GROMACS .gro file of C-alpha atoms in nm:
model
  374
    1UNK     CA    1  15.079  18.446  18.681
    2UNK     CA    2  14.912  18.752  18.715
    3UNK     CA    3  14.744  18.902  19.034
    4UNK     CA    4  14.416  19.088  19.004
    5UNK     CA    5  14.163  19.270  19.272
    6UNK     CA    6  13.875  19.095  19.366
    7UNK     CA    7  13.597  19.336  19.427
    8UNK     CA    8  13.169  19.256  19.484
    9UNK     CA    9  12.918  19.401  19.706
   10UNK     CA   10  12.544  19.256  19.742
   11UNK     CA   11  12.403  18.930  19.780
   12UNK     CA   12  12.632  18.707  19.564
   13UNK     CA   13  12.945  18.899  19.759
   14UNK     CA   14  12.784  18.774  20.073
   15UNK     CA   15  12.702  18.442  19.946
   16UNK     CA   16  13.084  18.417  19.820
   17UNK     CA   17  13.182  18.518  20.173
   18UNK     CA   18  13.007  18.221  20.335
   19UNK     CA   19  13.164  17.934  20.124
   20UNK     CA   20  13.556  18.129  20.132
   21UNK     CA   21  13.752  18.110  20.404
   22UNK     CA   22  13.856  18.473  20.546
   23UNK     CA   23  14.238  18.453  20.462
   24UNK     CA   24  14.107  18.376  20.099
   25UNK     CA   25  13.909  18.711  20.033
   26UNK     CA   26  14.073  19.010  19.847
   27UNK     CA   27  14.298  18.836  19.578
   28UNK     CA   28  14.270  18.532  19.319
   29UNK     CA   29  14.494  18.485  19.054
   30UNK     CA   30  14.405  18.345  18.690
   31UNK     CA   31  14.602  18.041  18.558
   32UNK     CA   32  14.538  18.148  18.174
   33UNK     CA   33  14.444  18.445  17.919
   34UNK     CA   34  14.138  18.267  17.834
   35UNK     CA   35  13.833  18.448  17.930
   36UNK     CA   36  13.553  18.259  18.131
   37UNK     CA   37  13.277  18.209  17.853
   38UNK     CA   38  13.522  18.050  17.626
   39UNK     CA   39  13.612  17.767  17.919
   40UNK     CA   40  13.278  17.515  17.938
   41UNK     CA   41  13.139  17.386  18.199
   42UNK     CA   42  13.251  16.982  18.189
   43UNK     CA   43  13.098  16.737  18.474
   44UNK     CA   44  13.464  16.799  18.577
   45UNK     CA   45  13.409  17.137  18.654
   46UNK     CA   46  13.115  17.080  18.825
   47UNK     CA   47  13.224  16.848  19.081
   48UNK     CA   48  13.492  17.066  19.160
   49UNK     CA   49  13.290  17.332  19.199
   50UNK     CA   50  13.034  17.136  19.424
   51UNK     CA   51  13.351  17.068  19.626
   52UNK     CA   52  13.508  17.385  19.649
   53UNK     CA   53  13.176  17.546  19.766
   54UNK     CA   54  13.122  17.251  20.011
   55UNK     CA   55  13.473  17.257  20.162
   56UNK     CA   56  13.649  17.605  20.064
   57UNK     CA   57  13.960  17.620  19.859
   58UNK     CA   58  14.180  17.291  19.750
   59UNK     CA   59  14.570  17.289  19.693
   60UNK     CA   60  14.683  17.230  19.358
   61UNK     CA   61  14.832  16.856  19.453
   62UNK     CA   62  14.435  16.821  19.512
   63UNK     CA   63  14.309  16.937  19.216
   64UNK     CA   64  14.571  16.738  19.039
   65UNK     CA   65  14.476  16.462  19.201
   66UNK     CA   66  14.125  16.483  19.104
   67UNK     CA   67  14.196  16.626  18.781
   68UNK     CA   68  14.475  16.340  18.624
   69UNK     CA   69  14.502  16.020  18.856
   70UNK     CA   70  14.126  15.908  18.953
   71UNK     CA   71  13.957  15.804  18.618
   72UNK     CA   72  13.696  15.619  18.868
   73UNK     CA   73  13.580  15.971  19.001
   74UNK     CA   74  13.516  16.080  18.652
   75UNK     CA   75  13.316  15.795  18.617
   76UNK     CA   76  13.126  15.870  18.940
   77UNK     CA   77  13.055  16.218  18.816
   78UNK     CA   78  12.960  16.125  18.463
   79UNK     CA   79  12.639  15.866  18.656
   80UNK     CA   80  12.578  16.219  18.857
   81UNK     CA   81  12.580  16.417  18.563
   82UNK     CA   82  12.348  16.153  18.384
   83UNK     CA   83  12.128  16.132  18.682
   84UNK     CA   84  12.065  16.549  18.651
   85UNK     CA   85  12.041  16.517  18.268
   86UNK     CA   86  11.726  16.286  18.264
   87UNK     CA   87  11.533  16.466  18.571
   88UNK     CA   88  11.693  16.398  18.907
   89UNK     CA   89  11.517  16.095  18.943
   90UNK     CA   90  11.436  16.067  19.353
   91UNK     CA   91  11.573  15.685  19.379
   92UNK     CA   92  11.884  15.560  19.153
   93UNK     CA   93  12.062  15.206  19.171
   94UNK     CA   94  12.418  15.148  19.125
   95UNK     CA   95  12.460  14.800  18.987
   96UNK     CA   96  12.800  14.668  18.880
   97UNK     CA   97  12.894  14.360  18.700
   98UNK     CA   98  13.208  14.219  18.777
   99UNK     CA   99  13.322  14.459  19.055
  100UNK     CA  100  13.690  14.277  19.124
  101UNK     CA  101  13.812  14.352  19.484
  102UNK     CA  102  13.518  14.660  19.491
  103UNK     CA  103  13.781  14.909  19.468
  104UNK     CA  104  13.634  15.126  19.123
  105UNK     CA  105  13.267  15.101  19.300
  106UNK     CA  106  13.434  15.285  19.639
  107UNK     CA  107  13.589  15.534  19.464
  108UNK     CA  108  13.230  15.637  19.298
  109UNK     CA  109  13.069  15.601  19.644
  110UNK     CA  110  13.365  15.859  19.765
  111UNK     CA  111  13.252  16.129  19.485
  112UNK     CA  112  12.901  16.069  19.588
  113UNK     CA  113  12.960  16.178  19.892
  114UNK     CA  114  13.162  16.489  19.844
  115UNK     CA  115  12.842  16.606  19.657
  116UNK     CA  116  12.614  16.528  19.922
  117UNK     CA  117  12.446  16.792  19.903
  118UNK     CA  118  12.331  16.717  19.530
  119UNK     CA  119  12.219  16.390  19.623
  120UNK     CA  120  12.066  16.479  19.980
  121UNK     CA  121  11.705  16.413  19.836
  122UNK     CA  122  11.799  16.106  19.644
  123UNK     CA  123  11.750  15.738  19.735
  124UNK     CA  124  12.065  15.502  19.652
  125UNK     CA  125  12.128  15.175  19.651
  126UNK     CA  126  12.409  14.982  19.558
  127UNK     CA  127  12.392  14.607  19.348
  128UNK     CA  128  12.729  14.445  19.330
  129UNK     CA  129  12.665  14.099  19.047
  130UNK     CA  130  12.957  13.882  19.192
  131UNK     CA  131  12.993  13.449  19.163
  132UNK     CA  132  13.278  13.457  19.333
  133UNK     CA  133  13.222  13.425  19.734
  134UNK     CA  134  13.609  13.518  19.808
  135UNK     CA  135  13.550  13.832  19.609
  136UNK     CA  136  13.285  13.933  19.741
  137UNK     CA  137  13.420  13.886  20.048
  138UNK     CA  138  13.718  14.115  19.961
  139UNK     CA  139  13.460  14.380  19.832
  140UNK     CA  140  13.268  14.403  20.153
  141UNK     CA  141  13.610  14.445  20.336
  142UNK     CA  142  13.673  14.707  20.088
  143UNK     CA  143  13.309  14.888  20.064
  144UNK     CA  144  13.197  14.816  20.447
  145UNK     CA  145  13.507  14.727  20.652
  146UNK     CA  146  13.438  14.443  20.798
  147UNK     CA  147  13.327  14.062  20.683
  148UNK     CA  148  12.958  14.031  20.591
  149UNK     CA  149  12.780  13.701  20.675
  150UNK     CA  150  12.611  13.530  20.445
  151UNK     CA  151  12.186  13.530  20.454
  152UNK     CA  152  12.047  13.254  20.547
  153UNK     CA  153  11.713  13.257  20.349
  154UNK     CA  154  11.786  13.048  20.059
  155UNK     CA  155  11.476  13.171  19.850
  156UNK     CA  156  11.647  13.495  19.876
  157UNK     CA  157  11.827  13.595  19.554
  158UNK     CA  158  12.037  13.853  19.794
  159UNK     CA  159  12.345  13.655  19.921
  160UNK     CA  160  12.478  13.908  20.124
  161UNK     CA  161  12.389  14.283  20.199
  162UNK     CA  162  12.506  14.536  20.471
  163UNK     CA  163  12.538  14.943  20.462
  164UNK     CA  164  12.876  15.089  20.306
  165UNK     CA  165  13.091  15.310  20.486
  166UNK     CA  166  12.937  15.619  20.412
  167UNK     CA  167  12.618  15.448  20.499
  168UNK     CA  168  12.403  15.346  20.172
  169UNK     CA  169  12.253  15.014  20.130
  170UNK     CA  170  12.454  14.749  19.897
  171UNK     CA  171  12.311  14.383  19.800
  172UNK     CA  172  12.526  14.110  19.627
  173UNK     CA  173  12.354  13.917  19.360
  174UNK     CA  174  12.520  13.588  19.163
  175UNK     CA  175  12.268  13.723  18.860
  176UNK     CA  176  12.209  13.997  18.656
  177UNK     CA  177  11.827  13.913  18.649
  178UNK     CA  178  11.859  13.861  19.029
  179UNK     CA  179  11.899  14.280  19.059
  180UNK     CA  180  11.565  14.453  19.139
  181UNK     CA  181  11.406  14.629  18.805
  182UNK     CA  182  11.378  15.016  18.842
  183UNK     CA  183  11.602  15.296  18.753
  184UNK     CA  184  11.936  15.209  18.756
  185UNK     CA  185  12.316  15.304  18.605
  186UNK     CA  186  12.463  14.972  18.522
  187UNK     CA  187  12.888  14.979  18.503
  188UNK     CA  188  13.083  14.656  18.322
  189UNK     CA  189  13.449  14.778  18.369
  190UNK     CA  190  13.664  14.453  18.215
  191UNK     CA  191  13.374  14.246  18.308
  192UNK     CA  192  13.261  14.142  17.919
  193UNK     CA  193  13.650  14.050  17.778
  194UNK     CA  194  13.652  13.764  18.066
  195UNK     CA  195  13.344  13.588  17.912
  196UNK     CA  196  13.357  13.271  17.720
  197UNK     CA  197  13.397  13.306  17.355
  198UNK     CA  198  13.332  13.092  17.058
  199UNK     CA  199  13.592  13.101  16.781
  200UNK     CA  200  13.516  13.027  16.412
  201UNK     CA  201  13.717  12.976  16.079
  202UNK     CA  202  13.600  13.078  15.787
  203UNK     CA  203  13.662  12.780  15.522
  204UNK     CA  204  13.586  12.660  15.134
  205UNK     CA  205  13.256  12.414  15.312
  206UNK     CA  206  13.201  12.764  15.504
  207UNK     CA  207  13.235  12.849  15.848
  208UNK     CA  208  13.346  12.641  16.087
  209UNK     CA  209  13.417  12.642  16.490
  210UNK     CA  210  13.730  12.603  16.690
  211UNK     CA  211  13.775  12.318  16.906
  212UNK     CA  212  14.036  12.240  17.179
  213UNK     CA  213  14.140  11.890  17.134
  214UNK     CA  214  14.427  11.660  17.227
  215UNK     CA  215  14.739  11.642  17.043
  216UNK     CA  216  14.793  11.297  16.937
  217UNK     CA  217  15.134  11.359  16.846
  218UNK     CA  218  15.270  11.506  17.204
  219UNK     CA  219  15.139  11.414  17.529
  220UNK     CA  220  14.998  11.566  17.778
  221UNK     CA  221  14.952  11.858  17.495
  222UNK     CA  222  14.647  12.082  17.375
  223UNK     CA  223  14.559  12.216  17.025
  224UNK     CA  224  14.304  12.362  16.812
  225UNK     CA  225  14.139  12.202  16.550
  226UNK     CA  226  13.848  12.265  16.341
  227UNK     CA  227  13.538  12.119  16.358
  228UNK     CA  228  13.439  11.867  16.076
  229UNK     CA  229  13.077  12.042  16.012
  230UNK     CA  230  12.882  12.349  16.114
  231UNK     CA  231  12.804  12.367  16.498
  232UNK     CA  232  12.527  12.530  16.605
  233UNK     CA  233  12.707  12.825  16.768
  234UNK     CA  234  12.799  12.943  16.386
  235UNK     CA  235  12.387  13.105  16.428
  236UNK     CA  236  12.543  13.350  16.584
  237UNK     CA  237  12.737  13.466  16.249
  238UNK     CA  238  12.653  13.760  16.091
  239UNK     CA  239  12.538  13.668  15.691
  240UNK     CA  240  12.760  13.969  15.537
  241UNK     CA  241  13.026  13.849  15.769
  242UNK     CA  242  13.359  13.963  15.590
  243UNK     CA  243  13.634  13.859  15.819
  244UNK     CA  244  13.806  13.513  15.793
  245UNK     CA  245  13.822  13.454  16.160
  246UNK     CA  246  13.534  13.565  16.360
  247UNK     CA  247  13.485  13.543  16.773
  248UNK     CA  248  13.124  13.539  16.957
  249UNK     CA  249  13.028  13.595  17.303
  250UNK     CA  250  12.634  13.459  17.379
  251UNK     CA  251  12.660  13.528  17.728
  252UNK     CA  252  12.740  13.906  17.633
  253UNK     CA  253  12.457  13.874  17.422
  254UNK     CA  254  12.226  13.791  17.637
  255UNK     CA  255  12.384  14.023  17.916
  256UNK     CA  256  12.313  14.329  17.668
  257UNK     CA  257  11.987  14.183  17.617
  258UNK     CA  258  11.893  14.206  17.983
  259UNK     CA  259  12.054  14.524  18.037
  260UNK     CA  260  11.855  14.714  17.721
  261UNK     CA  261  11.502  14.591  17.816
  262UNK     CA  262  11.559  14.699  18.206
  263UNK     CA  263  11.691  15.067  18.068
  264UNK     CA  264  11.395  15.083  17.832
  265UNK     CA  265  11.107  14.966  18.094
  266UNK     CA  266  11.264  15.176  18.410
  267UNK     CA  267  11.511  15.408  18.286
  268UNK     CA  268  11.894  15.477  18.355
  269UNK     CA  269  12.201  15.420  18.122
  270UNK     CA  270  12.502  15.156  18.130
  271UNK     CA  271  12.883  15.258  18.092
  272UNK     CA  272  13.060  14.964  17.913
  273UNK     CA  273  13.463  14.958  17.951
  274UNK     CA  274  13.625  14.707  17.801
  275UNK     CA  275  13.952  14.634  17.573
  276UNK     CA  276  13.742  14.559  17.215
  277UNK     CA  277  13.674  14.663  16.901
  278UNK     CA  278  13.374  14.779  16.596
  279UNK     CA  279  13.342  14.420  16.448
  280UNK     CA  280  13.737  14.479  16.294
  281UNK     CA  281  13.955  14.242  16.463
  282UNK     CA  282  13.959  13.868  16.414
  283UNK     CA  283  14.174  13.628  16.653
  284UNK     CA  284  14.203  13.831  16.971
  285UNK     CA  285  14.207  13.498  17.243
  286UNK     CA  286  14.495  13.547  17.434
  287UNK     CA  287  14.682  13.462  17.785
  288UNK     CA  288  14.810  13.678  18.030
  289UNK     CA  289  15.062  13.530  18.307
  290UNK     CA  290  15.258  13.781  18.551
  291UNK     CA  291  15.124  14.049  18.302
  292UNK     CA  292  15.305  13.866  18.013
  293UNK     CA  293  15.128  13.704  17.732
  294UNK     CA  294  15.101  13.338  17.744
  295UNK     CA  295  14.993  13.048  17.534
  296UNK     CA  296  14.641  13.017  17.601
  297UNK     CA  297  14.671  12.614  17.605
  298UNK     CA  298  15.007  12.573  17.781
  299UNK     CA  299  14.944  12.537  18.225
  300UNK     CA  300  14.550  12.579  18.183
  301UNK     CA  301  14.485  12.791  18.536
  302UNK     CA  302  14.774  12.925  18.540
  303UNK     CA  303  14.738  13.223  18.343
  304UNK     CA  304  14.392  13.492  18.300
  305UNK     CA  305  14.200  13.419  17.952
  306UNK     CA  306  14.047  13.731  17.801
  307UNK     CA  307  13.918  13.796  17.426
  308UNK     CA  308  13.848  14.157  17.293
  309UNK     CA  309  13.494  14.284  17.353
  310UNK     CA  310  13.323  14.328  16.983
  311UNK     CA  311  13.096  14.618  17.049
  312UNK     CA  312  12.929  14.586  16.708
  313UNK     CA  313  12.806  14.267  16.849
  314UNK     CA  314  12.674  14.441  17.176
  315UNK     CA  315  12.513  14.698  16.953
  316UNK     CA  316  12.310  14.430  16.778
  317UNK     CA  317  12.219  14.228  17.073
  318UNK     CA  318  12.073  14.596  17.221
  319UNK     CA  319  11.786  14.526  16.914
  320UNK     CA  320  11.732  14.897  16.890
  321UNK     CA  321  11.579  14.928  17.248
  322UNK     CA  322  11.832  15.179  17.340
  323UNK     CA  323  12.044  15.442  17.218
  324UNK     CA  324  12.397  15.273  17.200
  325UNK     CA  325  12.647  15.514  17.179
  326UNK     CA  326  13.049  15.430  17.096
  327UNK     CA  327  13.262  15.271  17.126
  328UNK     CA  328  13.552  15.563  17.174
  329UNK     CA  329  13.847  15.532  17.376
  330UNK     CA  330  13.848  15.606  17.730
  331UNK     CA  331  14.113  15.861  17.650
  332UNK     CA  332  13.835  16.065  17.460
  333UNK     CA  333  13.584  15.980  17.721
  334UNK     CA  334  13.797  16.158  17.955
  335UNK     CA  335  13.921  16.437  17.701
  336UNK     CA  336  13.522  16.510  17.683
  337UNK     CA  337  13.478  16.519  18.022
  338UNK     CA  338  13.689  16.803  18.069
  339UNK     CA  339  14.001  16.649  18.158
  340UNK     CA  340  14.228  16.863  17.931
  341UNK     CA  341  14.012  17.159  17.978
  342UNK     CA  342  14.136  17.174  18.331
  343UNK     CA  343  14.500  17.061  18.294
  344UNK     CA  344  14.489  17.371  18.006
  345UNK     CA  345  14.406  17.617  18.283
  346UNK     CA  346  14.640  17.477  18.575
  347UNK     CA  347  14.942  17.517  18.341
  348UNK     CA  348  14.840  17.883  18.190
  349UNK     CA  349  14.725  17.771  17.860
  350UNK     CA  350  15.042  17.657  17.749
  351UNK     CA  351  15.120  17.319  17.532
  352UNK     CA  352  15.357  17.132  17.713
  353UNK     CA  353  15.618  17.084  17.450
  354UNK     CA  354  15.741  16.660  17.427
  355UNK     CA  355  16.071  16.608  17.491
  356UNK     CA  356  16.089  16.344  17.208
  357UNK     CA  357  15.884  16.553  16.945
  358UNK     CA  358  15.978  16.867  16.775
  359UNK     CA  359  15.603  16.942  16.722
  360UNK     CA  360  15.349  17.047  17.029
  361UNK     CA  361  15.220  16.745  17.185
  362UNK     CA  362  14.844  16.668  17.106
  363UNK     CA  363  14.772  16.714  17.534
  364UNK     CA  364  14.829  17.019  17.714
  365UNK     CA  365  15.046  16.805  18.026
  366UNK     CA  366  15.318  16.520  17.908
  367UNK     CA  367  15.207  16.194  18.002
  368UNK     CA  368  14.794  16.240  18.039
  369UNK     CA  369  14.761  15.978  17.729
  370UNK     CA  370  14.960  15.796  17.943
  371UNK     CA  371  14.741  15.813  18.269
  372UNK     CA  372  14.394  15.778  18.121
  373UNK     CA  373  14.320  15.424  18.090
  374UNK     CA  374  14.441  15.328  17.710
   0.00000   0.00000   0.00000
């Protein structure tokens, strides 16, 4: 590292002076050889610089933190970063699909608050779509604190509601179509690979759908079989269908459906993540049990179902009312956020060489393409 002098006079000195902590003035040191204009300015970048001037200087253990082991505040500062992009809009909702215990939706509500002051003059609400009563009940404890009662106007398509800890307004829906229309970001982290799928074989009479029936040979035992004609399901089929084994979600269908007409009448964007694929992959069905894979028809209950997400399928179903963009890893989502931009500069510009390679690994810190989400 090397050790420069620090030197302004006039306004923007002054201005500097106000944000920077005495002890701070005088000295900075520069992590790299890069010069500024080459380095650009990621969302990353700008919510650390929204906090720095907010709150003065960070340790490096913070800007670590932020930088490599909170994907969700990336995502918070990519709906931010949207939100400026398409005018600053004066009222944005936050509506999630599937928000588990509520723990991704907090950490978003923690990044809009360190930039406050961006969002000072902008009304937010928060839309949680949730069936499940227990979770929701675990997602108020987590977003709120305490247990939220249930409303008691049964006409009401709000089931519960209450103010989040850092004191903006949050509604639980069991529907998508429940959730107010206006302008809104919409976020489906693992919600889509959970829905039901319909399986189909393709076969010399044509295609044909996967049952679950009885084995007649073994008791108390499940198998697939195929179905002795075309179901109605096989609609959903694409005609220049080339795989031999193709899966369908409807309910994503209609999902995307609902999501592209509310973006095109009021405005916003949704952030899909999901385990899937572009219309490549065939029998994806699977069981998980203690984080283990498990026969999908062995201890039904026992064990999570999921199904890859086909986002060529999603594309269709969004009928050109929207711009649908992807899929791409989440690894790239973060690399073009800025995420190795930043780890670059912490370590000096130098490629952290891989202990098990002899070449330069493709990121500039061992282990990031281990800590974004794969």
């Amino acid at each position: 590292m090397r050790a420069v002098v620090s030197s302004c006079a006039g306004p923007l000195c002054a201005a500097a002076r106000s944000v920077i902590p005495s002890i701070w003035r005088g000295k900075y040191f520069s992590s790299g050889n890069e010069p500024a204009e080459n380095n650009p300015v990621t969302p990353m970048l700008r919510h650390l610089m929204y906090k720095i001037k907010s709150t003065g200087p960070i340790t490096v253990a913070e800007y670590m933190k932020e930088v490599l082991t909170n994907p969700a505040k990336l995502l918070g500062i990519w709906f931010i970063s949207e939100w400026m992009a398409t005018g600053r809009s004066v009222a944005f909702q936050l509506v999630e699909l599937g928000p588990g215990r509520g723990t991704l939706v907090g950490d978003i509500l923690r990044v809009f608050s360190q930039l406050g002051s961006v969002l000072k003059n902008c009304d937010i609400s928060i839309h949680l779509v949730e069936v499940s009563q227990k979770l929701s009940e675990i997602q108020a404890l987590t977003l709120i604190e305490e247990k939220v009662p249930l409303e008691q106007n049964a006409g009401s398509p709000v089931y519960m509601k209450g103010v989040t800890k850092s004191g903006i307004p949050i509604f639980w829906y069991r529907d998508l179509q429940d959730v107010p229309k206006g302008y809104s970001f919409y976020l489906a982290h693992e919600f889509f690979d959970v829905l039901p799928v319909h399986k189909f074989q393709k076969t010399p009479q044509g295609w044909r759908e996967v049952f679950v029936d009885v084995d007649p040979e073994v008791s108390d035992k499940l198998r697939f079989v195929l179905a002795p004609c075309a179901t109605p399901a096989a609609a959903f089929i694409q005609h220049d269908e080339t795989r031999d084994h193709v899966e369908v979600c409807p309910d994503a269908g209609v999902i995307i459906q609902e999501l592209s007409q509310r973006i095109a009448l009021t405005g916003g964007a949704a952030l899909i993540a999901d385990y899937g694929h572009d219309g490549t992959k065939t029998d994806t069905f699977r069981g998980f049990c203690g984080h283990k894979l498990h026969d999908v028809l062995i201890a039904p209950g026992t064990a999570d179902l999921t199904a890859d997400v086909d986002f060529s399928y999603l594309r269709r179903m969004a009928q050109g009312k929207v711009a649908s963009l992807g899929p791409i890893k989440q690894q790239t989502f973060f690399k073009n956020m800025g995420i190795d931009v930043r780890l670059k500069r912490l370590h000096g510009g130098r490629h952290q060489m891989n202990a098990c390679q002899s070449k330069t690994s493709a990121f500039p810190v061992a282990g990031f393409s281990e800590l974004a989400w794969q």
